[in-house]
Amino acid sequence: MQRLPLASKVYFNSFKKNCSHIPDNLKKLKDLKNILAKKNIELFVILAPNKAVTYPELIPLRYKYFLGDECKYYDKLEQRITEYGIPVYNAQKLMHDIRKNEDIEPFNKTGTHWNFYGAGRTVQESAKHFNWGDIKIKEIQTQTTPYFTERDFGNLLNLWYKYYPNQTFYKPTFDKVSPLSDTITIISNSFGNEYKKMFIDAGLSNGKLNHYENKPLTSENIPLILKSNKIILIYTDDALITANDQFYKKIDFLLNNIQYITNYKFSDKKRPNNLYTSGLSNPESWGAWSNSDTVEITLTNMPNKNLIIRFDTRGFLEKQRDYQNAKVYINNKYITKWQYKRGKPLPNTVLEVSAKQIKNGEIKIRLEIENPVSPKEIGHNNDGRKLAIGFHTLTVEEK
């Protein structure tokens, strides 16, 4: 392989002279694994290879001056993820083995991503590693133009003509294995494209495969993701060692939306379709105040399971009115009393709801407020609303 420029500067993170520590954000993977396990969803990680790490000898000499020895981030990431009890496959090691022992390169000269041979071998070896099946390569197809997404570099940098000089492109075909019976979700950076294609070509997919690449996840994706039996994360090392990368944004989104059946901020103007309220003021930047003697919060489409409902609240407390009390009912049954007192800890606003208390998927929470007061009444300002309790957030999760 001739010397060529090697993609974006993020691929050089593995060559920093002073090896920085892996960010604490990686612990979120462990949290995600534990949450998914409760829902009988397995989590897998594939460390996709880095072209700069695969071909360090191709880095121009002028740049090598600024780079230190490789920081072995792939080994560190693999070790840490393994310690979290998450199955992980290090495809970077495979790329080194391919270069050492095989005649076909795992990256094309004119591409920034692995080629279909590199991705296909990764599917083969990761399937063996994860006990998904023993995949055999039947033959290796060749042609002089790229396959599908292998055109990445050519399309980006050669807009007027195609630049594939003296290059052969390889694509393995497989003896099909029995497909996994599972619904699979792949969440990845752009390296997931080739892996997904080879995953399907190898026969591992039963047709129930979802793939989310570089775009942010949305709430519309969550129902399909929750139907998965396996979630595969495919990312290069730079994504995992860059604390603000879109990889961690996706993990945060999953943690916030998979952990909870309902996760609502009272500051949001748009409420979930299964949440109805009365007795609250209009949303403000921090949340919403109660504005009545009675506040009702109704949740619908709840599962027939034991649930935990968490409220994050505060009391409207001034020197002239330094306490607020509210009786709490669930489906018309008295449960507890929330008492707010100036200078005292906030009350426990966590409610446990048994499956027996849920009627036709509905939970109706009613707060009977004993002593609301308006800021105008106590001479605070001209606000005439009857305030007592400020609501920040509401979450519902399985017990």
Tab-separated table of C-alpha atoms in Angstrom, residues 46-353:
chain	number	residue	atom	x	y	z
A	46	ILE	CA	-17.045	-4.055	18.503
A	47	LEU	CA	-13.997	-1.790	18.455
A	48	ALA	CA	-13.794	-0.873	14.768
A	49	PRO	CA	-10.234	-0.308	13.495
A	50	ASN	CA	-8.432	2.967	12.963
A	51	LYS	CA	-6.604	3.352	9.642
A	52	ALA	CA	-3.825	5.427	11.179
A	53	VAL	CA	-3.211	2.716	13.791
A	54	THR	CA	-3.390	-0.019	11.148
A	55	TYR	CA	-0.819	1.710	8.912
A	56	PRO	CA	1.469	3.777	11.180
A	57	GLU	CA	4.300	3.421	8.654
A	58	LEU	CA	2.274	5.432	6.126
A	59	ILE	CA	2.126	8.542	8.271
A	60	PRO	CA	4.274	11.190	6.541
A	61	LEU	CA	7.556	11.845	8.307
A	62	ARG	CA	6.763	15.516	8.884
A	63	TYR	CA	3.814	14.458	11.078
A	64	LYS	CA	5.630	11.654	12.859
A	65	TYR	CA	7.746	14.325	14.529
A	66	PHE	CA	4.700	15.486	16.463
A	67	LEU	CA	3.542	12.001	17.422
A	68	GLY	CA	4.724	9.791	20.238
A	69	ASP	CA	4.526	6.051	20.570
A	70	GLU	CA	1.110	4.497	20.162
A	71	CYS	CA	-0.835	4.807	23.417
A	72	LYS	CA	-2.398	1.358	23.007
A	73	TYR	CA	-5.863	2.817	23.465
A	74	TYR	CA	-7.471	-0.201	21.822
A	75	ASP	CA	-5.952	-2.521	24.425
A	76	LYS	CA	-6.992	-0.183	27.224
A	77	LEU	CA	-10.540	0.123	25.928
A	78	GLU	CA	-10.862	-3.625	25.450
A	79	GLN	CA	-9.617	-4.265	28.990
A	80	ARG	CA	-11.929	-1.694	30.579
A	81	ILE	CA	-15.031	-2.853	28.684
A	82	THR	CA	-14.235	-6.464	29.601
A	83	GLU	CA	-13.984	-5.445	33.254
A	84	TYR	CA	-17.523	-4.090	32.959
A	85	GLY	CA	-18.689	-7.573	31.952
A	86	ILE	CA	-19.593	-6.499	28.404
A	87	PRO	CA	-18.657	-8.828	25.513
A	88	VAL	CA	-16.214	-6.916	23.313
A	89	TYR	CA	-14.348	-7.738	20.107
A	90	ASN	CA	-11.185	-5.806	19.246
A	91	ALA	CA	-11.130	-5.594	15.442
A	92	GLN	CA	-7.915	-3.570	15.531
A	93	LYS	CA	-6.021	-6.682	16.606
A	94	LEU	CA	-7.581	-8.545	13.683
A	95	MET	CA	-6.405	-5.849	11.243
A	96	HIS	CA	-2.831	-6.312	12.463
A	97	ASP	CA	-3.161	-10.092	12.064
A	98	ILE	CA	-4.547	-9.720	8.533
A	99	ARG	CA	-1.664	-7.474	7.514
A	100	LYS	CA	0.846	-9.886	9.028
A	101	ASN	CA	-0.561	-13.183	7.765
A	102	GLU	CA	-2.749	-12.523	4.715
A	103	ASP	CA	-2.230	-11.162	1.220
A	104	ILE	CA	-5.282	-8.856	1.201
A	105	GLU	CA	-5.244	-5.463	2.909
A	106	PRO	CA	-8.171	-4.674	5.300
A	107	PHE	CA	-8.315	-1.024	4.100
A	108	ASN	CA	-8.339	0.306	0.540
A	109	LYS	CA	-5.727	2.795	-0.616
A	110	THR	CA	-8.313	5.441	-1.384
A	111	GLY	CA	-10.692	4.912	1.545
A	112	THR	CA	-10.844	6.023	5.157
A	113	HIS	CA	-13.015	3.081	6.267
A	114	TRP	CA	-12.210	-0.597	6.363
A	115	ASN	CA	-13.007	-2.343	3.098
A	116	PHE	CA	-15.483	-5.197	2.708
A	117	TYR	CA	-12.742	-7.731	3.252
A	118	GLY	CA	-11.770	-6.160	6.588
A	119	ALA	CA	-15.419	-5.835	7.616
A	120	GLY	CA	-16.238	-9.364	6.410
A	121	ARG	CA	-13.381	-10.889	8.368
A	122	THR	CA	-14.550	-8.939	11.403
A	123	VAL	CA	-18.049	-10.384	11.042
A	124	GLN	CA	-16.514	-13.853	10.748
A	125	GLU	CA	-14.253	-13.517	13.787
A	126	SER	CA	-16.654	-11.557	16.005
A	127	ALA	CA	-19.381	-14.160	15.335
A	128	LYS	CA	-16.995	-16.852	16.515
A	129	HIS	CA	-15.941	-14.742	19.509
A	130	PHE	CA	-19.556	-14.091	20.566
A	131	ASN	CA	-20.703	-17.666	19.785
A	132	TRP	CA	-23.091	-16.514	17.056
A	133	GLY	CA	-21.930	-19.077	14.515
A	134	ASP	CA	-18.954	-20.541	12.663
A	135	ILE	CA	-18.840	-18.598	9.382
A	136	LYS	CA	-16.778	-19.912	6.472
A	137	ILE	CA	-15.614	-17.778	3.549
A	138	LYS	CA	-16.693	-19.464	0.315
A	139	GLU	CA	-14.809	-17.232	-2.106
A	140	ILE	CA	-13.398	-13.748	-2.456
A	141	GLN	CA	-14.799	-11.633	-5.270
A	142	THR	CA	-12.590	-9.034	-6.945
A	143	GLN	CA	-13.176	-6.028	-9.171
A	144	THR	CA	-11.356	-2.834	-10.158
A	145	THR	CA	-13.982	-0.423	-8.842
A	146	PRO	CA	-15.086	-0.048	-5.226
A	147	TYR	CA	-18.020	-1.916	-3.749
A	148	PHE	CA	-20.852	0.295	-2.501
A	149	THR	CA	-19.653	2.398	0.483
A	150	GLU	CA	-16.008	1.716	-0.356
A	151	ARG	CA	-16.300	4.752	-2.627
A	152	ASP	CA	-16.038	7.063	0.401
A	153	PHE	CA	-12.683	8.668	-0.331
A	154	GLY	CA	-13.188	8.680	-4.072
A	155	ASN	CA	-16.554	10.375	-3.810
A	156	LEU	CA	-15.367	12.973	-1.314
A	157	LEU	CA	-12.081	14.037	-2.846
A	158	ASN	CA	-12.483	13.293	-6.537
A	159	LEU	CA	-15.598	15.090	-7.692
A	160	TRP	CA	-14.755	15.270	-11.422
A	161	TYR	CA	-13.188	11.865	-12.025
A	162	LYS	CA	-12.749	8.572	-10.256
A	163	TYR	CA	-9.368	7.908	-8.751
A	164	TYR	CA	-8.763	4.178	-8.233
A	165	PRO	CA	-5.239	3.655	-9.648
A	166	ASN	CA	-4.004	0.079	-10.021
A	167	GLN	CA	-6.197	-1.119	-7.191
A	168	THR	CA	-8.153	-4.330	-6.710
A	169	PHE	CA	-11.191	-4.361	-4.450
A	170	TYR	CA	-12.084	-7.510	-2.521
A	171	LYS	CA	-15.383	-8.737	-1.147
A	172	PRO	CA	-15.845	-12.103	0.587
A	173	THR	CA	-18.858	-14.336	0.070
A	174	PHE	CA	-19.853	-16.846	2.720
A	175	ASP	CA	-21.304	-20.268	3.220
A	176	LYS	CA	-24.534	-19.153	4.886
A	177	VAL	CA	-24.989	-20.034	8.557
A	178	SER	CA	-28.252	-20.415	10.451
A	179	PRO	CA	-29.589	-16.909	11.141
A	180	LEU	CA	-29.805	-15.660	14.689
A	181	SER	CA	-33.371	-15.803	15.937
A	182	ASP	CA	-32.893	-12.449	17.610
A	183	THR	CA	-33.884	-8.952	16.640
A	184	ILE	CA	-30.588	-7.063	16.233
A	185	THR	CA	-29.941	-3.349	16.613
A	186	ILE	CA	-26.630	-1.933	15.379
A	187	ILE	CA	-25.688	1.523	16.643
A	188	SER	CA	-22.503	2.774	15.038
A	189	ASN	CA	-20.430	5.412	13.385
A	190	SER	CA	-19.908	5.027	9.637
A	191	PHE	CA	-17.901	1.815	10.099
A	192	GLY	CA	-21.178	0.043	10.825
A	193	ASN	CA	-22.255	0.226	7.169
A	194	GLU	CA	-19.811	-2.396	5.919
A	195	TYR	CA	-20.250	-4.561	9.022
A	196	LYS	CA	-24.035	-4.584	8.594
A	197	LYS	CA	-23.739	-5.531	4.903
A	198	MET	CA	-21.380	-8.420	5.669
A	199	PHE	CA	-23.528	-9.462	8.669
A	200	ILE	CA	-26.502	-9.842	6.316
A	201	ASP	CA	-24.443	-11.515	3.569
A	202	ALA	CA	-23.168	-14.105	6.074
A	203	GLY	CA	-26.760	-15.080	6.837
A	204	LEU	CA	-26.700	-14.024	10.489
A	205	SER	CA	-29.712	-11.722	10.130
A	206	ASN	CA	-33.253	-13.111	10.091
A	207	GLY	CA	-34.451	-9.834	8.568
A	208	LYS	CA	-35.083	-8.180	11.931
A	209	LEU	CA	-32.122	-5.805	11.927
A	210	ASN	CA	-32.179	-2.098	12.774
A	211	HIS	CA	-29.217	0.171	12.098
A	212	TYR	CA	-28.673	3.686	13.467
A	213	GLU	CA	-25.550	5.415	12.211
A	214	ASN	CA	-24.323	8.979	12.730
A	215	LYS	CA	-27.659	10.754	13.150
A	216	PRO	CA	-28.894	11.354	16.727
A	217	LEU	CA	-31.349	8.841	18.144
A	218	THR	CA	-34.919	10.044	18.656
A	219	SER	CA	-37.829	8.942	20.809
A	220	GLU	CA	-39.325	7.306	17.715
A	221	ASN	CA	-36.373	4.859	17.656
A	222	ILE	CA	-36.892	3.659	21.230
A	223	PRO	CA	-39.828	1.229	20.667
A	224	LEU	CA	-37.839	-0.670	17.998
A	225	ILE	CA	-34.688	-0.675	20.113
A	226	LEU	CA	-36.630	-2.075	23.084
A	227	LYS	CA	-37.831	-4.951	20.895
A	228	SER	CA	-34.219	-5.965	20.292
A	229	ASN	CA	-32.593	-9.024	21.820
A	230	LYS	CA	-29.097	-7.808	21.033
A	231	ILE	CA	-27.607	-4.314	20.670
A	232	ILE	CA	-24.217	-4.056	18.946
A	233	LEU	CA	-22.183	-0.861	19.310
A	234	ILE	CA	-19.563	-0.429	16.550
A	235	TYR	CA	-17.143	2.501	16.985
A	236	THR	CA	-13.498	3.355	16.409
A	237	ASP	CA	-11.280	4.225	19.351
A	238	ASP	CA	-11.501	8.000	18.868
A	239	ALA	CA	-15.240	7.945	19.644
A	240	LEU	CA	-14.696	6.210	22.985
A	241	ILE	CA	-11.783	8.358	24.125
A	242	THR	CA	-13.363	11.679	23.159
A	243	ALA	CA	-15.680	12.577	26.024
A	244	ASN	CA	-18.026	14.740	23.951
A	245	ASP	CA	-18.305	12.441	20.941
A	246	GLN	CA	-21.697	11.536	19.457
A	247	PHE	CA	-21.089	8.008	20.828
A	248	TYR	CA	-21.646	9.258	24.378
A	249	LYS	CA	-24.581	11.383	23.299
A	250	LYS	CA	-26.271	8.217	22.037
A	251	ILE	CA	-25.443	6.389	25.286
A	252	ASP	CA	-26.922	9.271	27.295
A	253	PHE	CA	-30.036	9.220	25.155
A	254	LEU	CA	-30.457	5.469	25.669
A	255	LEU	CA	-29.908	5.768	29.419
A	256	ASN	CA	-32.501	8.523	29.681
A	257	ASN	CA	-35.091	6.841	27.489
A	258	ILE	CA	-34.699	3.104	28.065
A	259	GLN	CA	-34.374	3.236	31.825
A	260	TYR	CA	-37.693	4.988	32.267
A	261	ILE	CA	-41.154	4.105	31.079
A	262	THR	CA	-41.928	7.816	31.322
A	263	ASN	CA	-39.338	10.566	31.686
A	264	TYR	CA	-40.826	14.052	31.752
A	265	LYS	CA	-39.580	17.545	32.534
A	266	PHE	CA	-42.371	19.871	33.648
A	267	SER	CA	-40.540	22.675	31.847
A	268	ASP	CA	-41.381	20.990	28.528
A	269	LYS	CA	-44.268	22.591	26.697
A	270	LYS	CA	-45.121	19.349	24.914
A	271	ARG	CA	-46.196	16.529	27.189
A	272	PRO	CA	-46.007	12.797	26.434
A	273	ASN	CA	-49.124	11.244	24.939
A	274	ASN	CA	-49.651	9.162	28.070
A	275	LEU	CA	-49.480	12.058	30.582
A	276	TYR	CA	-52.366	14.350	31.542
A	277	THR	CA	-52.270	17.060	34.203
A	278	SER	CA	-54.582	19.582	35.815
A	279	GLY	CA	-54.026	22.190	38.497
A	280	LEU	CA	-50.608	23.273	37.191
A	281	SER	CA	-49.425	26.630	35.905
A	282	ASN	CA	-47.845	27.075	32.498
A	283	PRO	CA	-44.321	25.643	32.146
A	284	GLU	CA	-41.378	27.852	33.140
A	285	SER	CA	-37.665	27.336	32.448
A	286	TRP	CA	-37.213	25.255	35.618
A	287	GLY	CA	-40.587	23.419	35.770
A	288	ALA	CA	-44.187	24.270	36.755
A	289	TRP	CA	-45.967	25.446	39.915
A	290	SER	CA	-49.166	24.017	41.282
A	291	ASN	CA	-51.944	26.606	40.925
A	292	SER	CA	-54.910	25.030	42.682
A	293	ASP	CA	-56.032	23.257	45.824
A	294	THR	CA	-55.931	20.037	43.785
A	295	VAL	CA	-53.335	18.759	41.339
A	296	GLU	CA	-54.062	15.692	39.240
A	297	ILE	CA	-51.448	13.787	37.229
A	298	THR	CA	-52.739	10.847	35.203
A	299	LEU	CA	-50.490	8.301	33.516
A	300	THR	CA	-51.957	5.958	30.900
A	301	ASN	CA	-50.648	2.939	28.985
A	302	MET	CA	-48.695	1.801	32.032
A	303	PRO	CA	-47.476	-1.838	32.102
A	304	ASN	CA	-49.127	-4.182	34.564
A	305	LYS	CA	-45.983	-4.332	36.706
A	306	ASN	CA	-44.723	-3.002	40.013
A	307	LEU	CA	-43.501	0.522	39.330
A	308	ILE	CA	-41.578	3.325	40.994
A	309	ILE	CA	-42.717	6.897	40.335
A	310	ARG	CA	-40.182	9.596	41.208
A	311	PHE	CA	-41.000	13.284	41.505
A	312	ASP	CA	-38.381	16.006	41.813
A	313	THR	CA	-40.136	18.908	43.546
A	314	ARG	CA	-39.711	22.010	45.686
A	315	GLY	CA	-42.013	23.992	47.931
A	316	PHE	CA	-43.120	27.605	47.634
A	317	LEU	CA	-41.673	28.766	50.952
A	318	GLU	CA	-41.315	32.349	52.167
A	319	LYS	CA	-40.907	33.903	55.609
A	320	GLN	CA	-44.612	34.736	55.612
A	321	ARG	CA	-45.535	31.145	54.624
A	322	ASP	CA	-42.721	28.773	55.564
A	323	TYR	CA	-44.560	25.473	55.130
A	324	GLN	CA	-46.650	23.613	52.542
A	325	ASN	CA	-48.521	20.297	52.948
A	326	ALA	CA	-50.174	17.988	50.436
A	327	LYS	CA	-51.996	14.687	50.841
A	328	VAL	CA	-51.176	12.203	48.078
A	329	TYR	CA	-53.690	9.729	46.631
A	330	ILE	CA	-53.197	7.031	44.000
A	331	ASN	CA	-56.393	5.973	42.228
A	332	ASN	CA	-58.372	7.602	45.057
A	333	LYS	CA	-56.509	5.735	47.805
A	334	TYR	CA	-54.593	7.823	50.371
A	335	ILE	CA	-50.872	7.001	50.242
A	336	THR	CA	-48.797	9.588	52.076
A	337	LYS	CA	-48.339	13.253	52.947
A	338	TRP	CA	-45.711	15.561	51.489
A	339	GLN	CA	-44.596	18.207	53.991
A	340	TYR	CA	-42.372	21.117	52.956
A	341	LYS	CA	-40.813	23.256	55.691
A	342	ARG	CA	-38.450	26.188	55.266
A	343	GLY	CA	-34.935	25.168	56.332
A	344	LYS	CA	-35.827	21.446	56.451
A	345	PRO	CA	-35.016	18.614	53.986
A	346	LEU	CA	-37.420	18.045	51.115
A	347	PRO	CA	-39.980	15.277	51.644
A	348	ASN	CA	-39.612	11.845	50.084
A	349	THR	CA	-41.598	12.104	46.862
A	350	VAL	CA	-40.937	8.581	45.575
A	351	LEU	CA	-44.116	6.543	45.155
A	352	GLU	CA	-44.224	2.766	44.812
A	353	VAL	CA	-47.164	1.445	42.822
